[in-house]
Amino acid sequence: MLQDLYRNLVISHDKYRKNNGMLDGENVQKVHYKNPTCGDVITLYLRIENEIVQDVSFEGEGCSISMASSSMMTELIKNRDVETISTYRDSFEQLIRHGEKPVDNIDLGDALALEGVHKLRARHNCALMAWQALDKILDDGEAYRKRKEVVKSI
């Protein structure tokens, strides 16, 4: 039954994508990312102010896993600080690559519905594509560099 619920959640996010479309305005960063293993593509738009993702959206074409994961990620990171997003990102990758469920204080929301992708090694990059696009934006931004400094000092 839980698998059916998760399957329906993934289908819903693919069909009715959240935060889908171009994001306009000042201080919007964008990155175009292509999944090297299958050709799925995403353009991710992000507005970060004071270390907080104020707005996020995406445009893309690809399989249901990559598009659902993109939708789920945008919902999860909107109005969150970069440090929290980093924790979510690491936890989500552990879930996908190693099947490790998040620790109690980390709530991945709808993205937890993708835990079954762990068993489908060829689909790992599909689930992680939006997060990898996010990494590219944050790697270029001051917010990400500050986060790395905080992590190193702990």
Coordinates of C-alpha atoms in Angstrom, one line a residue:
M1 CA 0.0 0.0 0.0
L2 CA 2.8 2.4 0.9
Q3 CA 4.4 1.7 -2.5
D4 CA 1.1 2.6 -4.3
L5 CA 1.0 5.9 -2.3
Y6 CA 4.6 6.7 -3.3
R7 CA 4.0 5.7 -6.9
N8 CA 0.9 8.0 -7.1
L9 CA 2.9 10.8 -5.5
V10 CA 5.6 10.5 -8.1
I11 CA 3.1 10.4 -10.9
S12 CA 1.3 13.4 -9.5
H13 CA 4.5 15.5 -9.3
D14 CA 5.4 14.5 -12.8
K15 CA 2.0 15.3 -14.3
Y16 CA 1.3 18.4 -12.1
R17 CA 4.8 19.9 -11.7
K18 CA 5.2 22.4 -8.9
N19 CA 7.2 25.5 -9.5
N20 CA 7.4 24.8 -13.2
G21 CA 8.2 27.6 -15.6
M22 CA 10.7 30.3 -16.1
L23 CA 11.5 32.6 -13.2
D24 CA 12.0 36.3 -14.1
G25 CA 13.3 39.3 -12.1
E26 CA 16.4 40.6 -10.6
N27 CA 19.0 38.4 -8.9
V28 CA 17.7 35.2 -10.6
Q29 CA 20.4 32.7 -11.3
K30 CA 19.9 29.9 -13.7
V31 CA 21.6 26.8 -14.9
H32 CA 20.9 24.4 -17.7
Y33 CA 21.8 20.9 -16.8
K34 CA 21.7 17.7 -18.9
N35 CA 21.7 14.2 -17.4
P36 CA 24.8 12.6 -19.0
T37 CA 23.3 9.1 -18.8
C38 CA 20.0 9.6 -20.5
G39 CA 19.6 13.0 -22.0
D40 CA 17.0 14.4 -19.6
V41 CA 17.4 18.2 -19.3
I42 CA 16.5 20.9 -16.8
T43 CA 16.8 24.6 -16.5
L44 CA 16.8 25.6 -12.9
Y45 CA 16.0 29.1 -11.7
L46 CA 16.9 30.3 -8.3
R47 CA 16.7 33.6 -6.3
I48 CA 18.8 33.6 -3.1
E49 CA 18.7 36.6 -0.8
N50 CA 20.3 36.7 2.6
E51 CA 21.3 33.0 2.4
I52 CA 17.6 32.0 1.8
V53 CA 16.1 30.6 -1.4
Q54 CA 13.3 33.2 -1.9
D55 CA 12.1 31.6 -5.1
V56 CA 12.8 28.6 -7.3
S57 CA 11.4 27.1 -10.5
F58 CA 12.4 24.8 -13.3
E59 CA 11.7 23.9 -16.9
G60 CA 12.6 20.5 -18.2
E61 CA 12.0 17.4 -20.2
G62 CA 12.6 13.9 -19.1
C63 CA 11.4 10.8 -17.4
S64 CA 8.8 10.8 -14.7
I65 CA 11.5 10.3 -12.0
S66 CA 13.6 13.3 -13.0
M67 CA 10.6 15.6 -13.5
A68 CA 8.9 14.5 -10.2
S69 CA 12.2 14.8 -8.3
S70 CA 12.7 18.4 -9.8
S71 CA 9.2 19.3 -8.6
M72 CA 9.7 17.8 -5.2
M73 CA 13.1 19.5 -4.8
T74 CA 11.7 22.9 -5.6
E75 CA 8.9 22.5 -3.0
L76 CA 11.5 21.4 -0.4
I77 CA 14.0 24.1 -0.8
K78 CA 11.7 27.1 -1.3
N79 CA 12.1 29.6 1.6
R80 CA 14.9 27.6 3.2
D81 CA 18.3 28.7 4.1
V82 CA 21.3 27.3 2.2
E83 CA 22.7 25.4 5.1
T84 CA 19.4 23.5 5.6
I85 CA 19.3 22.8 1.9
S86 CA 22.7 21.3 2.0
T87 CA 21.6 18.9 4.7
Y88 CA 18.6 18.0 2.6
R89 CA 20.7 17.5 -0.4
D90 CA 23.2 15.2 1.4
S91 CA 20.3 13.2 2.9
F92 CA 18.5 12.8 -0.4
E93 CA 21.7 11.5 -2.1
Q94 CA 22.2 9.0 0.7
L95 CA 18.6 7.8 0.2
I96 CA 19.0 7.4 -3.5
R97 CA 22.5 6.0 -3.7
H98 CA 22.6 3.9 -0.5
G99 CA 19.0 3.4 0.6
E100 CA 19.7 5.2 3.9
K101 CA 16.6 6.8 5.3
P102 CA 17.0 10.3 6.7
V103 CA 17.7 10.8 10.4
D104 CA 14.7 11.9 12.5
N105 CA 15.3 15.7 12.2
I106 CA 15.5 15.7 8.4
D107 CA 12.1 15.7 6.6
L108 CA 12.5 15.3 2.9
G109 CA 8.7 15.7 2.4
D110 CA 7.4 14.2 -0.8
A111 CA 11.0 13.4 -2.0
L112 CA 10.9 10.4 0.3
A113 CA 8.6 8.8 -2.2
L114 CA 11.6 8.3 -4.4
E115 CA 13.3 5.9 -2.0
G116 CA 12.6 3.0 -4.3
V117 CA 14.9 4.5 -6.9
H118 CA 17.8 3.2 -4.8
K119 CA 17.2 -0.3 -6.2
L120 CA 17.3 1.0 -9.8
R121 CA 20.9 2.0 -10.1
A122 CA 20.5 3.2 -13.7
R123 CA 17.9 5.8 -12.4
H124 CA 20.0 7.3 -9.7
N125 CA 21.0 10.2 -11.9
C126 CA 17.4 10.8 -12.9
A127 CA 16.4 11.4 -9.3
L128 CA 19.5 13.4 -8.5
M129 CA 19.5 15.6 -11.7
A130 CA 17.7 18.6 -10.1
W131 CA 20.0 18.5 -7.1
Q132 CA 23.1 18.4 -9.3
A133 CA 21.8 21.5 -11.2
L134 CA 21.3 23.2 -7.8
D135 CA 24.9 22.3 -6.9
K136 CA 26.1 24.1 -10.0
I137 CA 24.3 27.3 -9.0
L138 CA 25.4 27.1 -5.4
D139 CA 29.0 26.3 -6.4
D140 CA 29.1 29.6 -8.3
G141 CA 27.4 31.6 -5.6
E142 CA 28.7 33.2 -2.5
A143 CA 26.1 31.5 -0.4
Y144 CA 27.6 28.1 -1.2
R145 CA 31.1 29.2 -0.4
K146 CA 30.0 30.4 3.0
R147 CA 28.2 27.1 3.7
K148 CA 31.4 25.2 3.0
E149 CA 33.3 27.4 5.4
V150 CA 30.8 26.7 8.2
V151 CA 30.9 22.9 7.5
K152 CA 34.7 22.9 7.6
S153 CA 34.8 24.7 10.9
I154 CA 32.5 22.2 12.7

